[in-house]
Amino acid sequence: GTTWVQLPGTASDVGGAANGNAYAIGTGGRLHKMAPGASNWSLVSGMTGVRVAGGASGYVMAIKSESPMHRSN
């Protein structure tokens, strides 16, 4: 689209995946996901980080400050 829409919440980093999911590092480094058409973030269980990036097929990569990168699908 051509219009920016403000999403709820506060994030230190955001990323998007090819399937349209948006990902955000929120409070306490917890990873959250918002699917296309959703109006709220959902917690991605067991994933934390300081940086996030989305990839093909809905993969998400989170970089932790104290350990290697993690990937979820």
CSV table of C-alpha atoms in Angstrom, one decimal:
chain,number,residue,atom,x,y,z
A,1,GLY,CA,0.0,0.0,0.0
A,2,THR,CA,0.9,3.7,0.0
A,3,THR,CA,-0.3,4.6,3.4
A,4,TRP,CA,1.6,4.2,6.7
A,5,VAL,CA,-0.4,3.0,9.6
A,6,GLN,CA,0.8,3.3,13.2
A,7,LEU,CA,0.7,0.0,15.1
A,8,PRO,CA,0.1,-0.3,18.9
A,9,GLY,CA,2.9,-0.7,21.3
A,10,THR,CA,6.5,0.3,21.7
A,11,ALA,CA,9.4,-1.5,20.0
A,12,SER,CA,13.2,-1.2,19.9
A,13,ASP,CA,13.4,-3.0,16.5
A,14,VAL,CA,11.0,-4.2,13.8
A,15,GLY,CA,11.1,-6.4,10.8
A,16,GLY,CA,8.8,-7.9,8.2
A,17,ALA,CA,8.7,-11.4,6.6
A,18,ALA,CA,7.8,-12.3,3.1
A,19,ASN,CA,4.4,-13.7,4.2
A,20,GLY,CA,3.3,-10.3,5.6
A,21,ASN,CA,4.0,-10.9,9.2
A,22,ALA,CA,5.5,-8.0,11.2
A,23,TYR,CA,7.9,-8.7,14.1
A,24,ALA,CA,9.0,-6.4,16.9
A,25,ILE,CA,11.4,-6.5,19.8
A,26,GLY,CA,9.3,-5.2,22.7
A,27,THR,CA,9.7,-4.6,26.4
A,28,GLY,CA,12.3,-6.8,28.0
A,29,GLY,CA,13.6,-8.0,24.6
A,30,ARG,CA,10.6,-10.2,24.0
A,31,LEU,CA,9.7,-11.0,20.4
A,32,HIS,CA,6.1,-10.2,19.2
A,33,LYS,CA,4.4,-11.0,15.9
A,34,MET,CA,1.5,-9.4,14.1
A,35,ALA,CA,-0.1,-11.3,11.2
A,36,PRO,CA,-1.6,-9.5,8.2
A,37,GLY,CA,-5.1,-8.1,9.2
A,38,ALA,CA,-4.5,-8.5,12.9
A,39,SER,CA,-4.9,-5.6,15.3
A,40,ASN,CA,-2.7,-6.8,18.2
A,41,TRP,CA,0.7,-8.2,18.7
A,42,SER,CA,1.1,-11.8,19.9
A,43,LEU,CA,4.1,-13.0,21.9
A,44,VAL,CA,6.4,-15.4,20.2
A,45,SER,CA,7.1,-17.9,23.0
A,46,GLY,CA,10.7,-18.6,23.9
A,47,MET,CA,12.3,-16.0,21.6
A,48,THR,CA,14.0,-12.8,22.8
A,49,GLY,CA,16.6,-10.6,21.2
A,50,VAL,CA,17.9,-7.1,20.5
A,51,ARG,CA,17.5,-7.2,16.7
A,52,VAL,CA,14.9,-8.9,14.5
A,53,ALA,CA,14.5,-9.6,10.8
A,54,GLY,CA,12.0,-11.5,8.8
A,55,GLY,CA,12.7,-13.7,5.8
A,56,ALA,CA,11.2,-16.0,3.2
A,57,SER,CA,8.3,-18.3,4.1
A,58,GLY,CA,7.6,-16.4,7.3
A,59,TYR,CA,11.0,-17.2,9.0
A,60,VAL,CA,12.1,-14.7,11.7
A,61,MET,CA,15.6,-14.2,12.9
A,62,ALA,CA,16.4,-12.7,16.3
A,63,ILE,CA,19.9,-11.7,17.4
A,64,LYS,CA,20.6,-11.9,21.1
A,65,SER,CA,23.3,-9.7,22.7
A,66,GLU,CA,24.8,-12.6,24.7
A,67,SER,CA,24.4,-15.6,22.4
A,68,PRO,CA,24.1,-16.6,18.7
A,69,MET,CA,21.2,-15.9,16.4
A,70,HIS,CA,17.9,-17.8,16.7
A,71,ARG,CA,15.5,-18.7,13.9
A,72,SER,CA,11.8,-19.7,14.1
A,73,ASN,CA,9.3,-20.6,11.5
